[in-house]
mmCIF file of C-alpha atoms in Angstrom:
data_model
loop_
_atom_site.group_PDB
_atom_site.id
_atom_site.type_symbol
_atom_site.label_atom_id
_atom_site.label_comp_id
_atom_site.label_asym_id
_atom_site.label_seq_id
_atom_site.Cartn_x
_atom_site.Cartn_y
_atom_site.Cartn_z
ATOM 1 C CA SER A 17 -1.562 -9.637 7.774
ATOM 2 C CA ARG A 18 -2.862 -12.434 9.949
ATOM 3 C CA SER A 19 0.691 -13.617 10.614
ATOM 4 C CA ALA A 20 1.539 -10.482 12.591
ATOM 5 C CA GLN A 21 -1.791 -10.435 14.417
ATOM 6 C CA VAL A 22 -1.815 -14.076 15.490
ATOM 7 C CA GLY A 23 1.699 -15.473 15.098
ATOM 8 C CA GLY A 24 3.320 -12.207 16.126
ATOM 9 C CA SER A 25 1.134 -11.985 19.223
ATOM 10 C CA ALA A 26 2.036 -15.547 20.236
ATOM 11 C CA ILE A 27 5.726 -14.724 19.813
ATOM 12 C CA HIS A 28 5.279 -11.520 21.811
ATOM 13 C CA LEU A 29 3.625 -13.340 24.713
ATOM 14 C CA ALA A 30 6.163 -16.185 24.703
ATOM 15 C CA ALA A 31 9.050 -13.713 24.562
ATOM 16 C CA GLY A 32 7.602 -11.830 27.524
ATOM 17 C CA ARG A 33 7.437 -14.981 29.612
ATOM 18 C CA LEU A 34 10.959 -15.942 28.558
ATOM 19 C CA HIS A 35 12.148 -12.448 29.444
ATOM 20 C CA ASP A 36 10.717 -12.817 32.953
ATOM 21 C CA ARG A 37 12.239 -16.273 33.397
ATOM 22 C CA LEU A 38 15.719 -15.135 32.358
ATOM 23 C CA ARG A 39 15.415 -12.121 34.622
ATOM 24 C CA GLU A 40 14.784 -14.460 37.566
ATOM 25 C CA VAL A 41 17.760 -16.648 36.626
ATOM 26 C CA ALA A 42 20.010 -13.603 36.307
ATOM 27 C CA ALA A 43 18.787 -12.183 39.615
ATOM 28 C CA ASP A 44 19.577 -15.441 41.378
ATOM 29 C CA HIS A 45 23.009 -15.616 39.760
ATOM 30 C CA LEU A 46 23.908 -11.989 40.538
ATOM 31 C CA GLU A 47 22.161 -12.046 43.917
ATOM 32 C CA VAL A 48 20.089 -8.942 43.228
ATOM 33 C CA ASP A 49 16.425 -8.022 43.097
ATOM 34 C CA PRO A 50 14.889 -8.931 39.691
ATOM 35 C CA ALA A 51 13.293 -5.484 39.571
ATOM 36 C CA ASP A 52 16.779 -3.923 39.467
ATOM 37 C CA LEU A 53 17.772 -5.724 36.258
ATOM 38 C CA ARG A 54 17.480 -4.560 32.673
ATOM 39 C CA PHE A 55 18.334 -6.077 29.285
ATOM 40 C CA VAL A 56 20.873 -3.974 27.363
ATOM 41 C CA ASP A 57 22.927 -4.856 24.255
ATOM 42 C CA GLY A 58 22.911 -8.607 24.719
ATOM 43 C CA ARG A 59 23.411 -8.438 28.483
ATOM 44 C CA VAL A 60 21.393 -8.450 31.664
ATOM 45 C CA GLU A 61 22.791 -5.843 34.017
ATOM 46 C CA VAL A 62 21.932 -3.971 37.196
ATOM 47 C CA HIS A 63 20.309 -0.623 36.595
ATOM 48 C CA GLY A 64 22.732 2.069 37.738
ATOM 49 C CA ALA A 65 25.615 -0.408 37.978
ATOM 50 C CA PRO A 66 26.162 -1.711 34.437
ATOM 51 C CA GLN A 67 29.461 -3.328 35.418
ATOM 52 C CA VAL A 68 27.418 -5.895 37.339
ATOM 53 C CA GLY A 69 25.830 -8.116 34.748
ATOM 54 C CA VAL A 70 25.983 -11.238 32.648
ATOM 55 C CA PRO A 71 25.906 -11.794 28.848
ATOM 56 C CA LEU A 72 22.815 -13.518 27.492
ATOM 57 C CA ALA A 73 24.911 -16.352 26.043
ATOM 58 C CA GLU A 74 26.359 -17.044 29.483
ATOM 59 C CA LEU A 75 22.937 -16.662 31.059
ATOM 60 C CA ARG A 76 21.653 -19.374 28.734
ATOM 61 C CA ALA A 77 24.280 -21.782 30.049
ATOM 62 C CA ILE A 78 23.477 -20.799 33.638
ATOM 63 C CA ALA A 79 19.786 -21.436 33.004
ATOM 64 C CA ASP A 80 20.534 -24.866 31.534
ATOM 65 C CA ARG A 81 22.634 -25.850 34.551
ATOM 66 C CA SER A 82 19.956 -24.670 36.964
ATOM 67 C CA GLY A 83 17.249 -26.652 35.208
ATOM 68 C CA ALA A 84 15.398 -23.505 34.120
ATOM 69 C CA ALA A 85 15.639 -24.178 30.393
ATOM 70 C CA PRO A 86 15.147 -20.918 28.437
ATOM 71 C CA PHE A 87 12.177 -22.204 26.482
ATOM 72 C CA GLU A 88 8.589 -21.016 26.396
ATOM 73 C CA GLU A 89 5.532 -22.078 24.455
ATOM 74 C CA GLU A 90 2.552 -19.810 23.937
ATOM 75 C CA ARG A 91 -0.773 -19.998 22.136
ATOM 76 C CA PHE A 92 -2.772 -17.006 20.977
ATOM 77 C CA ASP A 93 -6.361 -17.398 19.848
ATOM 78 C CA PRO A 94 -7.880 -13.979 19.061
ATOM 79 C CA GLN A 95 -11.398 -13.521 20.322
ATOM 80 C CA ALA A 96 -12.196 -10.731 17.864
ATOM 81 C CA GLN A 97 -11.188 -9.643 14.379
ATOM 82 C CA THR A 98 -9.279 -6.511 13.481
ATOM 83 C CA PHE A 99 -10.672 -3.935 11.073
ATOM 84 C CA PRO A 100 -8.170 -1.718 9.263
ATOM 85 C CA TYR A 101 -9.401 1.476 7.663
ATOM 86 C CA GLY A 102 -8.156 3.694 4.895
ATOM 87 C CA VAL A 103 -8.836 6.058 2.044
ATOM 88 C CA HIS A 104 -7.464 5.759 -1.494
ATOM 89 C CA VAL A 105 -7.538 8.455 -4.160
ATOM 90 C CA ALA A 106 -6.641 8.043 -7.840
ATOM 91 C CA ILE A 107 -5.773 10.718 -10.385
ATOM 92 C CA VAL A 108 -6.169 9.463 -13.953
ATOM 93 C CA GLU A 109 -6.109 10.608 -17.551
ATOM 94 C CA VAL A 110 -8.219 9.009 -20.278
ATOM 95 C CA ASP A 111 -7.469 9.240 -23.991
ATOM 96 C CA VAL A 112 -10.977 9.406 -25.448
ATOM 97 C CA ALA A 113 -9.672 8.586 -28.923
ATOM 98 C CA THR A 114 -8.159 5.246 -27.872
ATOM 99 C CA GLY A 115 -9.755 4.474 -24.505
ATOM 100 C CA ARG A 116 -6.362 4.190 -22.853
ATOM 101 C CA VAL A 117 -6.304 4.963 -19.121
ATOM 102 C CA VAL A 118 -3.154 6.336 -17.509
ATOM 103 C CA ILE A 119 -2.918 6.556 -13.734
ATOM 104 C CA ARG A 120 -0.945 9.653 -12.826
ATOM 105 C CA LYS A 121 -1.024 9.351 -9.059
ATOM 106 C CA LEU A 122 -2.327 7.097 -6.296
ATOM 107 C CA VAL A 123 -2.664 8.327 -2.717
ATOM 108 C CA ALA A 124 -3.288 5.784 0.042
ATOM 109 C CA VAL A 125 -3.666 6.541 3.738
ATOM 110 C CA ASP A 126 -4.186 3.416 5.821
ATOM 111 C CA ASP A 127 -4.756 2.652 9.477
ATOM 112 C CA CYS A 128 -3.125 -0.717 10.100
ATOM 113 C CA GLY A 129 -2.751 -0.283 13.848
ATOM 114 C CA ASN A 130 0.696 -0.218 15.387
ATOM 115 C CA VAL A 131 3.376 -0.453 12.704
ATOM 116 C CA LEU A 132 5.977 -3.061 13.646
ATOM 117 C CA HIS A 133 8.281 -2.540 10.663
ATOM 118 C CA PRO A 134 7.653 0.598 8.562
ATOM 119 C CA GLU A 135 9.625 -0.599 5.530
ATOM 120 C CA ILE A 136 7.779 -3.917 5.371
ATOM 121 C CA VAL A 137 4.392 -2.224 5.717
ATOM 122 C CA GLU A 138 5.311 0.284 3.000
ATOM 123 C CA GLY A 139 6.331 -2.565 0.711
ATOM 124 C CA GLN A 140 3.086 -4.413 1.375
ATOM 125 C CA VAL A 141 1.001 -1.323 0.675
ATOM 126 C CA VAL A 142 2.836 -0.435 -2.549
ATOM 127 C CA GLY A 143 2.757 -4.047 -3.737
ATOM 128 C CA SER A 144 -0.957 -4.353 -3.079
ATOM 129 C CA LEU A 145 -1.573 -1.034 -4.850
ATOM 130 C CA MET A 146 0.087 -2.458 -7.945
ATOM 131 C CA GLN A 147 -2.139 -5.518 -7.638
ATOM 132 C CA GLY A 148 -5.125 -3.189 -7.376
ATOM 133 C CA ILE A 149 -3.999 -1.434 -10.560
ATOM 134 C CA ALA A 150 -3.706 -4.823 -12.235
ATOM 135 C CA GLN A 151 -7.245 -5.730 -11.240
ATOM 136 C CA ALA A 152 -8.665 -2.399 -12.353
ATOM 137 C CA LEU A 153 -6.929 -2.064 -15.727
ATOM 138 C CA TYR A 154 -5.288 -5.267 -16.882
ATOM 139 C CA GLU A 155 -6.218 -8.639 -15.447
ATOM 140 C CA GLY A 156 -8.982 -10.436 -17.288
ATOM 141 C CA LEU A 157 -9.772 -14.065 -18.101
ATOM 142 C CA GLN A 158 -10.640 -14.688 -21.738
ATOM 143 C CA TYR A 159 -12.499 -17.830 -22.826
ATOM 144 C CA GLY A 160 -13.052 -19.170 -26.309
ATOM 145 C CA ASP A 161 -16.396 -20.289 -27.748
ATOM 146 C CA ASP A 162 -15.453 -23.824 -26.715
ATOM 147 C CA GLY A 163 -15.199 -22.755 -23.071
ATOM 148 C CA GLN A 164 -11.428 -23.124 -22.960
ATOM 149 C CA LEU A 165 -9.340 -20.501 -21.187
ATOM 150 C CA ARG A 166 -7.379 -18.443 -23.696
ATOM 151 C CA SER A 167 -5.449 -16.088 -21.408
ATOM 152 C CA THR A 168 -3.052 -18.721 -20.102
ATOM 153 C CA THR A 169 0.223 -16.781 -20.326
ATOM 154 C CA PHE A 170 1.355 -13.249 -19.552
ATOM 155 C CA ALA A 171 1.145 -12.528 -23.276
ATOM 156 C CA GLU A 172 -2.663 -12.579 -22.912
ATOM 157 C CA TYR A 173 -3.121 -12.104 -19.156
ATOM 158 C CA HIS A 174 -1.661 -8.665 -18.683
ATOM 159 C CA VAL A 175 -0.189 -7.294 -15.447
ATOM 160 C CA PRO A 176 1.442 -3.916 -14.818
ATOM 161 C CA THR A 177 5.203 -3.575 -14.659
ATOM 162 C CA ALA A 178 7.405 -0.883 -13.150
ATOM 163 C CA VAL A 179 6.905 1.076 -16.381
ATOM 164 C CA GLU A 180 3.176 1.421 -15.673
ATOM 165 C CA ALA A 181 3.663 2.241 -11.989
ATOM 166 C CA PRO A 182 2.291 5.706 -11.186
ATOM 167 C CA GLU A 183 3.466 8.125 -8.564
ATOM 168 C CA ILE A 184 2.440 6.575 -5.245
ATOM 169 C CA VAL A 185 1.984 8.500 -2.012
ATOM 170 C CA SER A 186 1.263 6.377 1.055
ATOM 171 C CA ASP A 187 0.942 7.254 4.699
ATOM 172 C CA ARG A 188 -0.279 5.668 7.902
ATOM 173 C CA LEU A 189 -2.674 6.582 10.685
ATOM 174 C CA VAL A 190 -2.381 4.610 13.922
ATOM 175 C CA SER A 191 -5.244 3.422 16.089
ATOM 176 C CA PRO A 192 -4.060 0.268 17.914
ATOM 177 C CA ALA A 193 -6.262 -2.803 17.622
ATOM 178 C CA PRO A 194 -7.643 -3.823 21.042
ATOM 179 C CA SER A 195 -7.964 -7.494 20.122
ATOM 180 C CA ASN A 196 -4.272 -8.440 20.219
ATOM 181 C CA PRO A 197 -1.355 -7.457 22.480
ATOM 182 C CA LEU A 198 0.628 -5.894 19.637
ATOM 183 C CA GLY A 199 -2.224 -3.634 18.556
ATOM 184 C CA VAL A 200 -1.644 -4.524 14.907
ATOM 185 C CA LYS A 201 -4.081 -4.797 12.002
ATOM 186 C CA GLY A 202 -3.771 -6.074 8.464
ATOM 187 C CA SER A 203 -1.962 -4.006 5.853
ATOM 188 C CA GLY A 204 -1.152 -6.234 2.892
ATOM 189 C CA GLU A 205 -4.625 -6.214 1.361
ATOM 190 C CA SER A 206 -5.323 -2.487 1.497
ATOM 191 C CA GLY A 207 -4.271 -1.698 -2.059
ATOM 192 C CA CYS A 208 -6.184 -4.641 -3.511
ATOM 193 C CA ILE A 209 -9.338 -3.390 -1.805
ATOM 194 C CA GLY A 210 -9.023 0.388 -2.107
ATOM 195 C CA ALA A 211 -7.256 0.968 -5.416
ATOM 196 C CA PRO A 212 -9.700 -0.670 -7.892
ATOM 197 C CA PRO A 213 -12.791 1.355 -6.903
ATOM 198 C CA ALA A 214 -10.706 4.527 -6.623
ATOM 199 C CA ILE A 215 -9.387 4.017 -10.159
ATOM 200 C CA VAL A 216 -12.737 3.056 -11.680
ATOM 201 C CA ASN A 217 -14.503 5.977 -10.003
ATOM 202 C CA ALA A 218 -11.809 8.367 -11.228
ATOM 203 C CA VAL A 219 -12.245 7.120 -14.795
ATOM 204 C CA LEU A 220 -16.029 7.421 -14.540
ATOM 205 C CA ASP A 221 -15.623 10.951 -13.209
ATOM 206 C CA ALA A 222 -13.394 11.816 -16.173
ATOM 207 C CA LEU A 223 -15.888 10.359 -18.655
ATOM 208 C CA ALA A 224 -19.051 11.683 -17.009
ATOM 209 C CA PRO A 225 -19.244 14.705 -19.365
ATOM 210 C CA LEU A 226 -19.390 12.225 -22.257
ATOM 211 C CA GLY A 227 -22.309 10.359 -20.704
ATOM 212 C CA VAL A 228 -20.417 7.259 -19.570
ATOM 213 C CA ASP A 229 -21.895 6.117 -16.257
ATOM 214 C CA ASP A 230 -20.917 2.447 -16.024
ATOM 215 C CA LEU A 231 -17.731 0.461 -16.634
ATOM 216 C CA GLN A 232 -16.732 -3.087 -15.799
ATOM 217 C CA MET A 233 -13.210 -4.108 -14.865
ATOM 218 C CA PRO A 234 -10.707 -4.484 -16.299
ATOM 219 C CA LEU A 235 -10.786 -1.082 -17.955
ATOM 220 C CA THR A 236 -8.968 -2.134 -21.103
ATOM 221 C CA PRO A 237 -8.638 0.481 -23.856
ATOM 222 C CA HIS A 238 -11.115 -1.356 -26.065
ATOM 223 C CA ARG A 239 -13.708 -1.619 -23.285
ATOM 224 C CA VAL A 240 -13.388 2.068 -22.397
ATOM 225 C CA TRP A 241 -13.470 3.065 -26.080
ATOM 226 C CA ARG A 242 -16.663 1.074 -26.622
ATOM 227 C CA ALA A 243 -18.292 2.700 -23.584
ATOM 228 C CA ILE A 244 -17.405 6.160 -24.903
ATOM 229 C CA HIS A 245 -18.841 5.434 -28.332
ATOM 230 C CA ALA A 246 -21.950 3.780 -26.879
ATOM 231 C CA ALA A 247 -22.610 6.899 -24.807
ATOM 232 C CA GLN A 248 -22.071 9.096 -27.865
ATOM 233 C CA ASP A 249 -24.510 6.979 -29.884
ATOM 234 C CA VAL A 250 -27.137 7.377 -27.168
ATOM 235 C CA ALA A 251 -26.549 11.134 -27.096
ATOM 236 C CA ARG A 252 -27.005 11.366 -30.873
ATOM 237 C CA THR A 253 -30.260 9.404 -30.828
ATOM 238 C CA ASP A 254 -31.588 11.631 -28.054
#
């Protein structure tokens, strides 16, 4: 997320300066006004007269010979942070006999500013949603009485696979960030932040009629089962 905001902005600014420099070199070579030039399909050509132009590869050589090396260096130091927003909704089923939680559907709508590459953003959101599922239902560190970590392999430290992946619906809202020239915000962490509370709240909502009002992650079947039976014991004593 920070790579696009900071590194991407530096690249954007450097590319803009390089664009202007090459435009000047091309204008001098073609003997035209720089404002009349445009970059099209690997060429710099005169607007309205595309036959008058020069390929970028040739323009590079021209720039080298003229001493205007096509190289730019830029630094971008953001003066303010970006703040992405979003809403996540989980639909779950809970087997009260076993405590097993099944996520049927996750809906995530995120505002990550301007979207540079939709497929990459979608992949980041879906991947982070799966990490959020892992945090909510599976991932837990187990220690022995001697203080030694017991969950040292994926046999004990469980993570979801494609088999456990629910139906995922994701969408984007766009409000450009004012703190960088690309108007981008973070997107890769959204699922890790939004999915766990959405899942836990959905499970608590499902179990509210049974008197369960508190659960700690991860919501393993045994932990959920114990919470159900503890609530039932309280109800019987009342």
